[in-house]
PDB file of C-alpha atoms in Angstrom:
ATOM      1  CA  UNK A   1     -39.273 -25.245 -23.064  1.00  0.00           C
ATOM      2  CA  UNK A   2     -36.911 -23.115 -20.968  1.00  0.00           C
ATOM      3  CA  UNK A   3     -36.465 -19.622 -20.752  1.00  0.00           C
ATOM      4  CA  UNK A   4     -32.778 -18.990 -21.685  1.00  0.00           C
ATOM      5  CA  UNK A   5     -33.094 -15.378 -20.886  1.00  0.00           C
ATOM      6  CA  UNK A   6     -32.186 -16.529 -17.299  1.00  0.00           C
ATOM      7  CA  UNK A   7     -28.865 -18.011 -18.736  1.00  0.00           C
ATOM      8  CA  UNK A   8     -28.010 -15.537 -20.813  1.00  0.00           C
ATOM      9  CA  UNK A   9     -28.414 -12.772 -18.074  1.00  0.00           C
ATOM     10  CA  UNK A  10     -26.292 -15.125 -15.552  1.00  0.00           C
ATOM     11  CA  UNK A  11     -22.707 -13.878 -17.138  1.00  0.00           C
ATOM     12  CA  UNK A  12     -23.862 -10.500 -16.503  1.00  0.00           C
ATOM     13  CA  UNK A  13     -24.549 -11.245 -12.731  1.00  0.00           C
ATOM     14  CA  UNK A  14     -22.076 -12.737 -11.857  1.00  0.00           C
ATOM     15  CA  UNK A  15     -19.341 -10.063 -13.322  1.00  0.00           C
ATOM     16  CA  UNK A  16     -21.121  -8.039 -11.477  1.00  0.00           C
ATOM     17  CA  UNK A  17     -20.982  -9.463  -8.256  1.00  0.00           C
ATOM     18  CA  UNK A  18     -17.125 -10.293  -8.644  1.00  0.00           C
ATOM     19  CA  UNK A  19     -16.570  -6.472  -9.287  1.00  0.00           C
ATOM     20  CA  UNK A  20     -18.318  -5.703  -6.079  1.00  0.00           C
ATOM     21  CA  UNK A  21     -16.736  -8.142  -4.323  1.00  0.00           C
ATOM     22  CA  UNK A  22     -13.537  -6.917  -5.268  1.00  0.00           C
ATOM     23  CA  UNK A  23     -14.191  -3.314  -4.797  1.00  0.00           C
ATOM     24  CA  UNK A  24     -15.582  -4.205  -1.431  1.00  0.00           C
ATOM     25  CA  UNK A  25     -12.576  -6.593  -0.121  1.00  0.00           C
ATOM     26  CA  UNK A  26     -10.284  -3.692  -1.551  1.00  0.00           C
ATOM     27  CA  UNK A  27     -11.802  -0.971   0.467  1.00  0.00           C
ATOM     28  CA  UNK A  28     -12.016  -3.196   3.713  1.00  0.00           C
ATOM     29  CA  UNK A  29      -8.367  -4.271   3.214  1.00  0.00           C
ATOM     30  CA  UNK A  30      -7.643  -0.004   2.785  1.00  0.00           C
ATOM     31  CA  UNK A  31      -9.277   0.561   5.987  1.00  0.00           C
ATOM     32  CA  UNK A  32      -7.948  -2.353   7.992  1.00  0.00           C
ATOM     33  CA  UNK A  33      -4.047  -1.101   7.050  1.00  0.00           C
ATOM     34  CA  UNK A  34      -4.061   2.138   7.824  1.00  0.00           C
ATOM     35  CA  UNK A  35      -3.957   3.097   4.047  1.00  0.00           C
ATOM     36  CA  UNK A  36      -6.843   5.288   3.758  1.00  0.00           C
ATOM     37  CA  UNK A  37      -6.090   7.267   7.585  1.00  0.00           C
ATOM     38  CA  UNK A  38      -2.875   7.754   5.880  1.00  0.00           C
ATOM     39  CA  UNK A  39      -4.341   8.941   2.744  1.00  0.00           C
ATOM     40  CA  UNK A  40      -6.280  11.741   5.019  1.00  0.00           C
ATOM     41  CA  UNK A  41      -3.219  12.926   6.570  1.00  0.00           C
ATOM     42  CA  UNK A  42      -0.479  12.692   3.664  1.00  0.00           C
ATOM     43  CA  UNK A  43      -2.491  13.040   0.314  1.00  0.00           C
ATOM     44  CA  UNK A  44      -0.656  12.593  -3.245  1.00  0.00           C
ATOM     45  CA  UNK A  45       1.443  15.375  -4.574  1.00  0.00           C
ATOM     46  CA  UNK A  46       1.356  15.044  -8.271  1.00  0.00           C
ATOM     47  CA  UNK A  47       3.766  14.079 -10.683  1.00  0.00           C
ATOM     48  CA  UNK A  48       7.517  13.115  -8.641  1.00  0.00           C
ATOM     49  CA  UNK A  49      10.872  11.811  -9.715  1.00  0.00           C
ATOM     50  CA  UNK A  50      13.864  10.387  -7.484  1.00  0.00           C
ATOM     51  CA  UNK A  51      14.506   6.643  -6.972  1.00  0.00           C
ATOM     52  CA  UNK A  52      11.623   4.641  -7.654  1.00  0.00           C
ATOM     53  CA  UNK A  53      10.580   1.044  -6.705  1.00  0.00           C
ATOM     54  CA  UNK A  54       8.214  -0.809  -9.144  1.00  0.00           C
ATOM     55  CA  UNK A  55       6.387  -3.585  -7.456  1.00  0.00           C
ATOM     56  CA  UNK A  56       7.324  -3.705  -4.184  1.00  0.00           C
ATOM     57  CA  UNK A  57       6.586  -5.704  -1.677  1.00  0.00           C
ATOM     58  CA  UNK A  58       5.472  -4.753   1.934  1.00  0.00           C
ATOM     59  CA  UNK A  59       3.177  -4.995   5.106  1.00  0.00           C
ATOM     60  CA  UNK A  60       1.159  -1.797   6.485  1.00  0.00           C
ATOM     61  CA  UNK A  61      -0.824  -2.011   9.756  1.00  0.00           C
ATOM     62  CA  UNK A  62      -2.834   0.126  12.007  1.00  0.00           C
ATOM     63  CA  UNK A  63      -3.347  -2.822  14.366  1.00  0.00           C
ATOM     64  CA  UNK A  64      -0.126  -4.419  15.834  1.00  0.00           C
ATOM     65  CA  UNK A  65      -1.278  -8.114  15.253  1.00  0.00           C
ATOM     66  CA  UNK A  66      -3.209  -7.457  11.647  1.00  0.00           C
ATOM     67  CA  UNK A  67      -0.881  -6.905   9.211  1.00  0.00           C
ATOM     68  CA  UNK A  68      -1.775  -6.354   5.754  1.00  0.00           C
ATOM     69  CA  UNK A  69       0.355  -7.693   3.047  1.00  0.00           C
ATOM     70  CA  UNK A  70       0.641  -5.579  -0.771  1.00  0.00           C
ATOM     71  CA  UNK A  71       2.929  -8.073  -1.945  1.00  0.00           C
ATOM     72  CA  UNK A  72       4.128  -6.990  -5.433  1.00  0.00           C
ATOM     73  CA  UNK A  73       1.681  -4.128  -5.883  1.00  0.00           C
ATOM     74  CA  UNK A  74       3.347  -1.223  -4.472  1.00  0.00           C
ATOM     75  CA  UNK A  75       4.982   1.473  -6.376  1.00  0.00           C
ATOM     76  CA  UNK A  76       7.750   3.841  -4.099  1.00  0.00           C
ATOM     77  CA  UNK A  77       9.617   6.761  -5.210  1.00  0.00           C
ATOM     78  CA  UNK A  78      11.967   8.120  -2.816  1.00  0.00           C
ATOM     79  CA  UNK A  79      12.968  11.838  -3.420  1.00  0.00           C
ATOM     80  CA  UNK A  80      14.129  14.487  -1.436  1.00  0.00           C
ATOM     81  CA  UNK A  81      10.656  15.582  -0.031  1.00  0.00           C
ATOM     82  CA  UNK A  82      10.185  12.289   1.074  1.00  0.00           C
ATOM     83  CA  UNK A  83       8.210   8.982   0.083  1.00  0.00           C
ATOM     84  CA  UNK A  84       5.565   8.684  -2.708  1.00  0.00           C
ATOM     85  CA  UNK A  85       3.482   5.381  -2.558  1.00  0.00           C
ATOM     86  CA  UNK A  86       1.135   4.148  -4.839  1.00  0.00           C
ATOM     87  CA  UNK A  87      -0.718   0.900  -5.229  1.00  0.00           C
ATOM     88  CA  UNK A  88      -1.998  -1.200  -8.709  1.00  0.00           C
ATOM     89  CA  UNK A  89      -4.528   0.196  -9.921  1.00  0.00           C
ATOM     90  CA  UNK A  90      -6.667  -2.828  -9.172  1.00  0.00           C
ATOM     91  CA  UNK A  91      -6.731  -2.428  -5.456  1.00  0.00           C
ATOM     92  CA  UNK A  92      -6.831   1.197  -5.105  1.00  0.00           C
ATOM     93  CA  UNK A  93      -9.910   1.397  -4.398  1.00  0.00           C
ATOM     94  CA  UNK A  94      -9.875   3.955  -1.087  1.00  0.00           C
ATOM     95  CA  UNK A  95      -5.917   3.637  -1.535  1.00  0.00           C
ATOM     96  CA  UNK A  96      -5.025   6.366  -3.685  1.00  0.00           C
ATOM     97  CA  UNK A  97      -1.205   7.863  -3.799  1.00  0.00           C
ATOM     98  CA  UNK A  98       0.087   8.818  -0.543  1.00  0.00           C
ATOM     99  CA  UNK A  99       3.194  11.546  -0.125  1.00  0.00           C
ATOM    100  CA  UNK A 100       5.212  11.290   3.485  1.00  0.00           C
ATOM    101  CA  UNK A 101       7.331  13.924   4.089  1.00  0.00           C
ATOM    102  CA  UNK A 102      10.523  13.079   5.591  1.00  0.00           C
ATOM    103  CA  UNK A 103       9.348  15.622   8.686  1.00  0.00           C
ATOM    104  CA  UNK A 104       6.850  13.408   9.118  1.00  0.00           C
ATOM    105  CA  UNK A 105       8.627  10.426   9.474  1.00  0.00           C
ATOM    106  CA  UNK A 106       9.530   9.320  13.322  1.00  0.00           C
ATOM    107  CA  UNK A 107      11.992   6.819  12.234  1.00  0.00           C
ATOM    108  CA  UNK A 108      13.072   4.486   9.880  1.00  0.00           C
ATOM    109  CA  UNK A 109      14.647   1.174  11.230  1.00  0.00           C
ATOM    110  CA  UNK A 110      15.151  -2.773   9.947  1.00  0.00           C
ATOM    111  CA  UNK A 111      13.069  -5.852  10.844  1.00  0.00           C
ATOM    112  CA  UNK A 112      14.970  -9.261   9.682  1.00  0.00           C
ATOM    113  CA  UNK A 113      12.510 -12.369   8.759  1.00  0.00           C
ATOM    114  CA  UNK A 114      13.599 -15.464   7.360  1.00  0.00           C
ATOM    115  CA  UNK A 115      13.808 -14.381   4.108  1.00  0.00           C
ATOM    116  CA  UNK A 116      15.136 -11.131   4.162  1.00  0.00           C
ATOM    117  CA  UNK A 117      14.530  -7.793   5.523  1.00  0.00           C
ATOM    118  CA  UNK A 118      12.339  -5.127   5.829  1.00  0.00           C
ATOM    119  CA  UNK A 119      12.353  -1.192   6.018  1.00  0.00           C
ATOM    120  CA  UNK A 120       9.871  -0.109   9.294  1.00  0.00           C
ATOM    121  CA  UNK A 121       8.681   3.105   8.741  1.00  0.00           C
ATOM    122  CA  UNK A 122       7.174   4.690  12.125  1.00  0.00           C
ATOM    123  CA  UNK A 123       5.267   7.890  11.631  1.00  0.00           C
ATOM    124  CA  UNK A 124       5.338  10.469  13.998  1.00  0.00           C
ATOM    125  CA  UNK A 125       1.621  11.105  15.901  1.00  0.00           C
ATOM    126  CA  UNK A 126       0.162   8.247  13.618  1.00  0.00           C
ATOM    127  CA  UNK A 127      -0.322   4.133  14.600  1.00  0.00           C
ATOM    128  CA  UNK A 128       0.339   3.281  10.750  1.00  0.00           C
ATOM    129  CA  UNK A 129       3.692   1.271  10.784  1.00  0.00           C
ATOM    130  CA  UNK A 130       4.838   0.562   7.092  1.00  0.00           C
ATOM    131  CA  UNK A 131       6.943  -2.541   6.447  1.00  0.00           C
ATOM    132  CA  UNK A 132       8.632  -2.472   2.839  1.00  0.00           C
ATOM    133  CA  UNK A 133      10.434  -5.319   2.002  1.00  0.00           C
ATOM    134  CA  UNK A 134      14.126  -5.687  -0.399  1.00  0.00           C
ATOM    135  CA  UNK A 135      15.502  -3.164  -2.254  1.00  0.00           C
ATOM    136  CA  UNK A 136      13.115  -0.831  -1.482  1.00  0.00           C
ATOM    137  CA  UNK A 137      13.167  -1.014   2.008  1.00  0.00           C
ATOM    138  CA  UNK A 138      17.140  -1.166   1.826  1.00  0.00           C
ATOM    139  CA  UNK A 139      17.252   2.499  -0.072  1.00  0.00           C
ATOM    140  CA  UNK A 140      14.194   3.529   2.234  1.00  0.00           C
ATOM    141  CA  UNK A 141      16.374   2.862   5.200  1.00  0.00           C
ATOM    142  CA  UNK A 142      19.884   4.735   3.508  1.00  0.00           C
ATOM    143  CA  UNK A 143      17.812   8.018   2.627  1.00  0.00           C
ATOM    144  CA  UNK A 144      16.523   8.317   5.837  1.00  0.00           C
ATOM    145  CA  UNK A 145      19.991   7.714   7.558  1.00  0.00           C
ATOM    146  CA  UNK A 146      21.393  10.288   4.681  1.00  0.00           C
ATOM    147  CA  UNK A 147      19.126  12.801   6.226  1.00  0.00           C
ATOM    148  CA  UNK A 148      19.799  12.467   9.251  1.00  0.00           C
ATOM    149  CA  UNK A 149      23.136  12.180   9.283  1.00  0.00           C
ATOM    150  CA  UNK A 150      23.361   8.652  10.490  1.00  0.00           C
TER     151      UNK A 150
END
């Protein structure tokens, strides 16, 4: 006879190994971007309201030719203290919410693709570059050139 104990354990293990995996692949994928050296620098400030973006879509890199894509999972609020980001839930893991003040931000400019356009944020003293694509990136651009009187 066989010992189902095996089987009946083997559910278990392998949930568990797909949650580590996950949690793993989201915390390399943090530190690859640039997401959690932002994080250090420009921490969360609480509860915000202004113009907000619902799953957006964008690139942020620390390395010029490793981009890394939060397509869809990206939550923006644009207010007069500057940008709020957040990620889903599911792959914040060493990605919580970030606040950039606008003093913080070197520039904001546009970088057309195929299929659209995106927003280039460039921080000041900082080799994060964030790329957010659409709307979001379109309203990121206008409140930066509203601020600066461009």
């Amino acid at each position: 006879m066989m010992d189902t104990s095996f089987f009946m354990l083997l559910p278990v293990f392998l949930i568990a190994v797909f949650a580590l995996l996950w949690i793993g692949v989201s915390a390399l994928l943090s530190k690859l971007s640039g997401w959690s050296l932002l994080a250090e620098r420009f921490p969360g400030a609480g509860p915000h309201a202004g113009k907000q973006f619902r799953f957006a879509s964008g690139f942020i890199r620390r390395f010029r030719l490793f981009p890394i894509s939060y397509r869809g999972c990206l939550f923006m609020t644009l207010d007069s203290r500057g940008v709020h980001l957040d990620i889903l839930f599911i792959f914040r893991m060493l990605s919580p919410p970030l606040f950039i003040p606008w003093r913080a931000i070197a520039s904001v400019g546009e970088q057309k693709h195929l299929f659209g356009s995106y927003g280039v944020l460039c921080l000041k003293d900082c080799p994060v570059v964030l790329l957010i694509a659409g709307e979001a990136g379109e309203q990121l651009r206008a409140e930066y050139a509203k601020l600066i009187g461009g």
